[in-house]
Each structure stands twice: as C-alpha cells, then as structure tokens.
Short mmCIF file of C-alpha atoms in Angstrom, two decimals:
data_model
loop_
_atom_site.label_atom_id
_atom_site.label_comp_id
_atom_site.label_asym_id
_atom_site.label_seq_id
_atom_site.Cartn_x
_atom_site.Cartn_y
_atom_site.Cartn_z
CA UNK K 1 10.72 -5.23 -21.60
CA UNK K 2 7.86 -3.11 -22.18
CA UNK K 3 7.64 0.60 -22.32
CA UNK K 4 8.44 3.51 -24.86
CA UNK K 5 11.33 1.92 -25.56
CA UNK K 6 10.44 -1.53 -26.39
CA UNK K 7 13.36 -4.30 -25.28
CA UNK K 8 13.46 -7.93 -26.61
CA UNK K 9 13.83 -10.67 -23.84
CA UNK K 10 17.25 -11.52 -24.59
CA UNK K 11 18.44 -7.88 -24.39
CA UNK K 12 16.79 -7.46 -20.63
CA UNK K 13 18.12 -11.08 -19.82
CA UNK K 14 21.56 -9.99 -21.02
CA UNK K 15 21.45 -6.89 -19.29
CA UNK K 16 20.63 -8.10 -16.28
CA UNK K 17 23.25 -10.93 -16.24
CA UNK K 18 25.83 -8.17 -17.21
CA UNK K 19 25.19 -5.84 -14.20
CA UNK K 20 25.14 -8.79 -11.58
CA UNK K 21 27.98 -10.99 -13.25
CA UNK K 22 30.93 -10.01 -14.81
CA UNK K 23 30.43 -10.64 -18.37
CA UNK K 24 29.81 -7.86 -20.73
CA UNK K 25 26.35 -7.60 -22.58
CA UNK K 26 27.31 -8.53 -26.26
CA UNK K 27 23.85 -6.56 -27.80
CA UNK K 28 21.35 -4.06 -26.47
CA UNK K 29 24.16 -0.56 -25.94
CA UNK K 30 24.23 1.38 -23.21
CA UNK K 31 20.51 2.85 -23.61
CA UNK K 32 19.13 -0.46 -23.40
CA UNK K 33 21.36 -1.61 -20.18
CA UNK K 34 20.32 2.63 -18.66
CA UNK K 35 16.92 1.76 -19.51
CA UNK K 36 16.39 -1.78 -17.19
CA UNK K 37 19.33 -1.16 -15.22
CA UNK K 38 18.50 2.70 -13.78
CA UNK K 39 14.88 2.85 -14.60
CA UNK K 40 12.49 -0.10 -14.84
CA UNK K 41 14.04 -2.60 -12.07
CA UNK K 42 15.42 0.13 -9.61
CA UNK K 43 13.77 2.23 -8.89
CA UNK K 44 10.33 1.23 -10.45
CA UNK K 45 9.61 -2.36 -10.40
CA UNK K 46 11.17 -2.63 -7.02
CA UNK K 47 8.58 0.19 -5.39
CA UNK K 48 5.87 -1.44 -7.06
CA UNK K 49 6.98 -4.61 -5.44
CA UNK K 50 6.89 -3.05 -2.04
CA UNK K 51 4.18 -1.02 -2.41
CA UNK K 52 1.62 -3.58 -3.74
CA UNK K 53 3.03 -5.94 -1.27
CA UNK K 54 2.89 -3.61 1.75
CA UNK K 55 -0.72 -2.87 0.82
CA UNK K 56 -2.09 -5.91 0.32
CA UNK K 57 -0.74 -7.93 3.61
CA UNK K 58 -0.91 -4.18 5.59
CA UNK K 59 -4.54 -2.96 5.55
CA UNK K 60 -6.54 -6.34 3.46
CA UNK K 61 -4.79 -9.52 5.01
CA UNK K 62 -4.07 -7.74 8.34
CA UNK K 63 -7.15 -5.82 8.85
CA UNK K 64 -9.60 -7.68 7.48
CA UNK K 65 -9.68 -11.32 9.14
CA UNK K 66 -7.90 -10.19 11.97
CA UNK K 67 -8.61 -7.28 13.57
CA UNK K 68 -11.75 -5.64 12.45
CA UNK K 69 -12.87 -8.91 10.56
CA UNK K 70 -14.70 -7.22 7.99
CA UNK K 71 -14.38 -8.00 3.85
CA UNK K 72 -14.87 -4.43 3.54
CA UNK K 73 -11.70 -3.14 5.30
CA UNK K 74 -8.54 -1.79 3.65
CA UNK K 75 -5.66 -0.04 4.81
CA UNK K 76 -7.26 3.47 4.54
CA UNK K 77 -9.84 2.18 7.55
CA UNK K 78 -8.04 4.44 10.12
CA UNK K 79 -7.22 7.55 7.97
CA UNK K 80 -3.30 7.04 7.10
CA UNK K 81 -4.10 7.62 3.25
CA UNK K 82 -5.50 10.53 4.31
CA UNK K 83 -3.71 11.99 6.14
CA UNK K 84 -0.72 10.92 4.18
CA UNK K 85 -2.30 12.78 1.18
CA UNK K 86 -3.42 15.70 3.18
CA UNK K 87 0.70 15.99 4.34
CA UNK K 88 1.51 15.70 0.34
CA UNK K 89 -0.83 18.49 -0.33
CA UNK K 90 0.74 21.00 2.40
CA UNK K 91 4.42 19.45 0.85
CA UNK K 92 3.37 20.40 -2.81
CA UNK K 93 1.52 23.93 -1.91
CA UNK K 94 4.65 25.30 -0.07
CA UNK K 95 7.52 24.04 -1.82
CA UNK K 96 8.59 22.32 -4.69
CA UNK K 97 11.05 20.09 -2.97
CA UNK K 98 10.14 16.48 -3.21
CA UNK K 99 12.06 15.32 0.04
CA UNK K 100 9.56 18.27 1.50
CA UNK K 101 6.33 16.59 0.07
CA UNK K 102 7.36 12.88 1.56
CA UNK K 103 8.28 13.85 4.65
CA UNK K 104 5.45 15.49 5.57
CA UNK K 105 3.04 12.23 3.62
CA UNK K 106 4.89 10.36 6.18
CA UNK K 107 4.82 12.22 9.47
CA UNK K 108 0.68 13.27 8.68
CA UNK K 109 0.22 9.75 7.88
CA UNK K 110 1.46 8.18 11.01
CA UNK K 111 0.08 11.58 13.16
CA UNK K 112 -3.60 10.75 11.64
CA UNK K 113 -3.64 6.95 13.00
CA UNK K 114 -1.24 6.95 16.21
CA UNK K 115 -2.17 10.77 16.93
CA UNK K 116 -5.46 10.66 16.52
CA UNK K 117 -7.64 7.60 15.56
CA UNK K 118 -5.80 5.22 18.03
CA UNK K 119 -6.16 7.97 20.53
CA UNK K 120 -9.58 8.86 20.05
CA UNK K 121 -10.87 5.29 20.15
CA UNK K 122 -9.00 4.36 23.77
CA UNK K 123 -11.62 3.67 26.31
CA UNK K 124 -10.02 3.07 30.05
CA UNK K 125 -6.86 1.40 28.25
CA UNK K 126 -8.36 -0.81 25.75
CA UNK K 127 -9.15 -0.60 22.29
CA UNK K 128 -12.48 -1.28 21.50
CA UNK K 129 -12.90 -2.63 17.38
CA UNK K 130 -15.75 -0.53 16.85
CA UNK K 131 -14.54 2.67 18.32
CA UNK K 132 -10.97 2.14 16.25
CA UNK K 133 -13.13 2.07 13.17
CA UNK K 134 -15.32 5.08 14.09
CA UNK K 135 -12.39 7.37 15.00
CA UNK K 136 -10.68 6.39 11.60
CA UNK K 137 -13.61 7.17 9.32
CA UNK K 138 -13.61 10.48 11.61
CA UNK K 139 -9.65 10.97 11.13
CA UNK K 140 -9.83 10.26 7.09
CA UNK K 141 -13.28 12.39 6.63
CA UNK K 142 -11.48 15.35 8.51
CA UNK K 143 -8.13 14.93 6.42
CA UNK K 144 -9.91 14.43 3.92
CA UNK K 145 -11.96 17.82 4.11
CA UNK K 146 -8.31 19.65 4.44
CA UNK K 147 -6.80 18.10 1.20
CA UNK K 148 -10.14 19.63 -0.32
CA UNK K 149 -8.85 23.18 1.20
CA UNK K 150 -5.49 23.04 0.09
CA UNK K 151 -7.07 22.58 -3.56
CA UNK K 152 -9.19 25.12 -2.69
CA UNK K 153 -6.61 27.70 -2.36
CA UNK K 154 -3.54 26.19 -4.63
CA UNK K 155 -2.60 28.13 -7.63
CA UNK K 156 -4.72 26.22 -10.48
CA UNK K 157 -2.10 26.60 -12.61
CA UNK K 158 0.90 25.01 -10.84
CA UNK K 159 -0.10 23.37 -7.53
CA UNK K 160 -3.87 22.36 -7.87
CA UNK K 161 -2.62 19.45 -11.02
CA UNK K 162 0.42 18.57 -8.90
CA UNK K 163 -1.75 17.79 -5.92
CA UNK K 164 -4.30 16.13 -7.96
CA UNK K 165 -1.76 13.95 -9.97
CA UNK K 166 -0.03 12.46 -6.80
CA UNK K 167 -3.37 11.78 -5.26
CA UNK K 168 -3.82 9.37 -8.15
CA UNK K 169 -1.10 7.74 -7.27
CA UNK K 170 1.89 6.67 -9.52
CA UNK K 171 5.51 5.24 -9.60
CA UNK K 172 6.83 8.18 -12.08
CA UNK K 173 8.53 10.11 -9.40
CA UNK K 174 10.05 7.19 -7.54
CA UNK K 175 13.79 7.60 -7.44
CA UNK K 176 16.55 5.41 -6.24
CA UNK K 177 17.12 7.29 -3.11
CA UNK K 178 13.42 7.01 -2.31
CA UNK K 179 14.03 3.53 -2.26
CA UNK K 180 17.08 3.49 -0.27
CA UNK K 181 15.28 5.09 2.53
CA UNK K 182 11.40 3.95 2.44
CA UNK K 183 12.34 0.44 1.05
CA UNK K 184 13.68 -1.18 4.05
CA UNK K 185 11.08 0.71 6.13
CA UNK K 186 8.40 -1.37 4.15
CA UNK K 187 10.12 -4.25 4.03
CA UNK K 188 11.19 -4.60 7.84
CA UNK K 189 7.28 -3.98 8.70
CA UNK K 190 6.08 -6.52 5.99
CA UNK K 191 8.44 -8.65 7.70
CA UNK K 192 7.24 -7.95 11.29
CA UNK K 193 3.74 -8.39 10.53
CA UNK K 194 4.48 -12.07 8.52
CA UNK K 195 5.91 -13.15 12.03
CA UNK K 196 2.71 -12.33 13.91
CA UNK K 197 0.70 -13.93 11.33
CA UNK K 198 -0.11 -16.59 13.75
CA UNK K 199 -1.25 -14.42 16.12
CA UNK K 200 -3.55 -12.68 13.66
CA UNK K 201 -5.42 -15.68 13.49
CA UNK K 202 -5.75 -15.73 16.95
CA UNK K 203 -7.51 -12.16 17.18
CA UNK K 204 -10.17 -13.89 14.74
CA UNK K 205 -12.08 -15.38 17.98
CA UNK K 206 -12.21 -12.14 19.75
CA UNK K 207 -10.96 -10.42 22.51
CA UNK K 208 -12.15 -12.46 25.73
CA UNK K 209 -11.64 -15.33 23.78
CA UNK K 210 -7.70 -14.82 22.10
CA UNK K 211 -6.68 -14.16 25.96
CA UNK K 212 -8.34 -17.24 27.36
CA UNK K 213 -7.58 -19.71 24.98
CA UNK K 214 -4.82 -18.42 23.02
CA UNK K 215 -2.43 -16.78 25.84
CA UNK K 216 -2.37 -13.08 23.77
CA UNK K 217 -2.13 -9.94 25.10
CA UNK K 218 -4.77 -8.72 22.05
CA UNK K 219 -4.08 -4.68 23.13
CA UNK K 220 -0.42 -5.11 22.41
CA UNK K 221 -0.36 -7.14 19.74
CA UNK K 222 -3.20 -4.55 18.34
CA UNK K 223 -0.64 -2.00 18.40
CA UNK K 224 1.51 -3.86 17.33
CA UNK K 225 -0.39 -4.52 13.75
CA UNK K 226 -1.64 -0.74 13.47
CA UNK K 227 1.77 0.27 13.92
CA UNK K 228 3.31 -1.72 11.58
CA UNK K 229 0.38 -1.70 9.04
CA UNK K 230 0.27 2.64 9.33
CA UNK K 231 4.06 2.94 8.46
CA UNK K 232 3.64 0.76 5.70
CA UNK K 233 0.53 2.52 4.43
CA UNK K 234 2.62 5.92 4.94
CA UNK K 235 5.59 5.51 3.43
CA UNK K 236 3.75 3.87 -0.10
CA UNK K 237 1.91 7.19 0.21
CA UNK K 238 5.35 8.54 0.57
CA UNK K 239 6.67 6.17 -3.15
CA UNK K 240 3.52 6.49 -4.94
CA UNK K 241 0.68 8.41 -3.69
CA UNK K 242 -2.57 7.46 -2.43
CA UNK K 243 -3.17 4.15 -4.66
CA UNK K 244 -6.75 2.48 -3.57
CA UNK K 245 -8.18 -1.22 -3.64
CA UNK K 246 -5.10 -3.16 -3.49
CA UNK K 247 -6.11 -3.74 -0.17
CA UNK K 248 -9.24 -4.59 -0.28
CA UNK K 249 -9.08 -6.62 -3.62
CA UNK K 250 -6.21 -8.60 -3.21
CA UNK K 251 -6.58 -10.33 0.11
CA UNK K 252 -10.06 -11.91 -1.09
CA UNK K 253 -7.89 -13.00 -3.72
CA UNK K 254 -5.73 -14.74 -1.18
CA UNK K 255 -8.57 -16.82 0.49
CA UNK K 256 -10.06 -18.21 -3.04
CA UNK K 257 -6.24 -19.56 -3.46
CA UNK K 258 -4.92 -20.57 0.07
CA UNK K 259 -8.44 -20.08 2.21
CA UNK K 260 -9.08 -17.53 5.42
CA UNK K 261 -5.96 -19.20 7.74
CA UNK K 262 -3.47 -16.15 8.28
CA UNK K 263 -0.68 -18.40 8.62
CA UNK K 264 -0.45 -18.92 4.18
CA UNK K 265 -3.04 -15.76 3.86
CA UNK K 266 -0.53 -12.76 4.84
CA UNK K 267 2.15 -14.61 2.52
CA UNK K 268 0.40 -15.23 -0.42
CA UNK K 269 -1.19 -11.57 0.15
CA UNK K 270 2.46 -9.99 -0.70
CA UNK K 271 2.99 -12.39 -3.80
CA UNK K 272 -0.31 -11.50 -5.21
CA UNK K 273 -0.30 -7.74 -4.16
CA UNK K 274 3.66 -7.06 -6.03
CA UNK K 275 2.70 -8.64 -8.86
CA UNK K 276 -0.74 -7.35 -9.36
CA UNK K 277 0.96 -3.95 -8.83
CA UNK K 278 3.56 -4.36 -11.17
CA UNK K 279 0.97 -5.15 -14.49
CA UNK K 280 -1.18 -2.44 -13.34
CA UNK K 281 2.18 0.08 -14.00
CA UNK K 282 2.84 -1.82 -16.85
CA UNK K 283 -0.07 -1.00 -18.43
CA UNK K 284 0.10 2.67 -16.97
CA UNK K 285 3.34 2.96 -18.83
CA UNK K 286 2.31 1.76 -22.08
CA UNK K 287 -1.35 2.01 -22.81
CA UNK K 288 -1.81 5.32 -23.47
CA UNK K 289 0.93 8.14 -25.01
CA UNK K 290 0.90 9.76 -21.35
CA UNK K 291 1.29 7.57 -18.33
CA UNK K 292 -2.13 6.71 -16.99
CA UNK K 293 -2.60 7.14 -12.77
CA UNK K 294 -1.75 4.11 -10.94
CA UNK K 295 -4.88 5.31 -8.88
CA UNK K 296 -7.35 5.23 -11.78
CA UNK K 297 -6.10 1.83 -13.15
CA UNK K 298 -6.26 0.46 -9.75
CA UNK K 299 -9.86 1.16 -9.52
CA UNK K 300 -10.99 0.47 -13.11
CA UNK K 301 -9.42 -2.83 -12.64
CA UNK K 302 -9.60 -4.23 -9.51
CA UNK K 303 -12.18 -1.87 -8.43
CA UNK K 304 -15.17 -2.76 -10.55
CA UNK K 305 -14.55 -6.18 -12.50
CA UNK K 306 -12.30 -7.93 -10.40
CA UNK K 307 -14.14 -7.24 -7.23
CA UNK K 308 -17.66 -7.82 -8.70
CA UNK K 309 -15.91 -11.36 -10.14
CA UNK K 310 -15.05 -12.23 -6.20
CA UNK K 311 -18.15 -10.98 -4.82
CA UNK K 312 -20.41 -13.66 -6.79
CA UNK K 313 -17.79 -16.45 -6.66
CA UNK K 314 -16.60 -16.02 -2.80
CA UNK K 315 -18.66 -18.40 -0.47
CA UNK K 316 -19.31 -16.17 2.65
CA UNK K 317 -19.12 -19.15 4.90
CA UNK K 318 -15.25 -18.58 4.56
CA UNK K 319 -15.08 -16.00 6.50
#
C-alpha cells in the first residue's frame, strides 16, 4: 500500500486476487494493479523477504550460537560483505552493466571466504574457531582497503556515488530477473541450513565434545554452514548491497522470543529477519522525497536503539 503512489487496502487486496484468480479487479486501473503487481511484491517485497531472511538465519542464528558462539558475530565475520562489495566496486568502475556488477559481488564474495579466510585458517586439516575468525577480519580489512582504492581512483562524478550508493545497500535496483536467478539460490541455502539446525546445536558444546557425544563430523558440517551461510551473504550483496546489522540484531531477537535452542532459533530468525527487512524499505521508500539507504536505516534502527534495548534486557546466562 504505501509508497509515492499511495493504494487503499481494498485496491492491493483486489489486485492481488485478480492476478492469482481469475476475476477481474472492479477498481484500482491498470497503474494501481502495475504498481503491486510489477513493482512492490515482485520484485521488491520478495528480495527483501530473502534478503532479511538469508541474513538473519545466515551469519546471526548460524554463526553466533553455533559456530563461533559469540553475540557479537554477523555474517560479515569472514569477509563475504567485503569482498562482495569490493567485486561491486570493480563491476561499477569498469562497466555500467548491472549483470557485470553482480557477478563479480558474487564470485569476490564467495573467493574472499572459501578462497581465502577458510584457507588461511586450515591448520593440518581442521578448522580451528579462532583462526576462522582471525583470517576473516584479515580477508574483510584487506577487501575492505581495495573498495577504498577503487573510490580512490573512480571518476567522482559518475562512479565514486554509484559505488557509494550500493554500498549502502538498497532494493531500488532489484529486478525480476535478479530474482529469478539469486532467489532460489537464497532460498535452497536457507533451506539447507534449517535442516542442520539440529546439528548447530550440537557444535554449541565444542569440538571434542559434538564428536563424542553427539556422533558429528564438526569439520564437515563446518563447511557445510560457511558454505551455505557465504552464498547467502553473496548473492544479498548481489540484490541489495552490503546491508549491516540484520545479522547481528535479529537473532538476539530470536532468543528473547523462542530462547538459545537452534532447533525454533534458525526458524524464527527468517520470520523476524523478512519482516524486519521489509518495514525498514518501507520506510526507505516513503520517509523522505528520495529513497533513504537500506544501509543507513538498518543501522539507525537496529543499530543503535534496538540493539542498546537488547543489550540491557538480554540475561547473559542464555547464552
């Protein structure tokens, strides 16, 4: 409903029922049925669904009481943003082709973790926790320090605001073929990792302890959650651009509701991480005459209130 052009409930309801049954929309013309129909629910509200979902259960829920069991972690721990962004910035500087620009978000995104963090951190074939989380604050500080380059040397005219915007993050550019290809991607690997959930919780006890007692192979199933948690980080990078705290906000959100247990955490993770995604474009779209970065509102939100709210309220002992 909301958005430049303004839509009462009954026109979007109508709409809606028109294009799925066949029964023709008595009010609302065709501008009303282009609008929800071509622009708000596909491609927009869809991505944002995906992307705050894939977010929130990848890096947060995933990451966070599983593997590195840390509040602290997010999905940018092993440098995918980063080097996601950093591919978006080469994309943008050479060419103007947006197919360009998310192919090479997705392929540095995936190159930064499984190319280089993951390798960096294997000591005679295991995976030690702290040497995965050293070698991805080395990965994202290094892509990092490139992105800064490209800026550097873009035209500040053209390029330099281009790179800037989609570092910010936003849903503007999504289109429907975007989510023809990345959509499934995200979906398949939210999928994969809501069937390991159980196993997540097993990782919680450690190492030694998940292969005595629980029967895991922990260095398999650790690539198995990277993997799965670095495409989904890459190809939102890929939708929307580098969008920050959804990650790390949302799953502490999860465990005041449901509590730390994996099994209802990685779940309730995707509900709250869509939706919370979808009022934070909402308001992007329609609190200021220009669109407002995802990125910005993410932070300003989530970031500083929301998280401060948690912090005093959380009881530590849940962890």
């Amino acid at each position: 409903m909301a958005g430049r052009y303004m839509l009462p409930p009954e026109t979007v309801i109508a709409v809606i029922l028109s294009s799925v049954f066949p029964i023709e929309a008595t009010w609302g013309g065709a501008t009303a049925a282009s609008a929800v129909v071509n622009v708000r629910i596909p491609p927009r509200i869809i991505a944002g669904l995906l992307v705050g979902a894939g977010l929130a259960v990848s890096g947060g829920a995933s990451f966070q009481g599983g593997m590195f069991r840390n509040p602290l972690v997010s999905s940018q721990i092993l440098g995918v943003a980063s080097g996601a962004g950093f591919g978006a910035a080469i994309g943008i500087l050479l060419s103007d082709s947006l197919v360009l620009v998310q192919i090479l978000s997705f392929v540095f995104g995936l190159l930064a973790v499984g190319g280089m963090a993951y390798g960096l951190s294997r000591v005679r074939s295991t995976t030690p926790i702290l040497m995965l989380v050293l070698s991805g604050i080395v990965i994202a500080s290094l892509f990092s320090a490139l992105t800064s380059m490209v800026k550097y040397v873009a035209d500040p005219m053209n390029k330099m605001p281009a790179i800037v915007f989609w570092l910010l993050g936003s849903l503007n550019h999504v289109s429907a073929p975007d989510l023809m290809v990345l959509g499934p991607i995200v979906a398949v690997s939210i999928g994969g990792l809501l069937a390991v959930r159980w196993r997540i919780n097993v990782l919680t006890m450690g190492d030694e302890e998940a292969r005595a007692l629980g029967g895991v192979n922990t260095e398999r199933l650790k690539v198995v959650i990277i993997l799965l948690s670095t495409v989904i980080t890459a190809a939102a990078v890929c939708m929307s651009g580098i969008i920050g705290w959804i990650g790390l906000v949302i799953p502490h959100m999860g465990r005041m509701l449901v509590g730390p247990d994996n099994r209802y955490l990685l779940p309730v993770s995707v509900l709250l991480g869509g939706s919370f995604l979808i009022v934070v474009d909402t308001i992007a779209r329609t609190a200021a005459p220009a669109e407002i970065p995802i990125g910005i509102l993410t932070a300003v939100i989530g970031g500083a209130p929301i998280f401060a709210i948690l912090l005093r309220r959380n009881n530590p002992g849940g962890w």
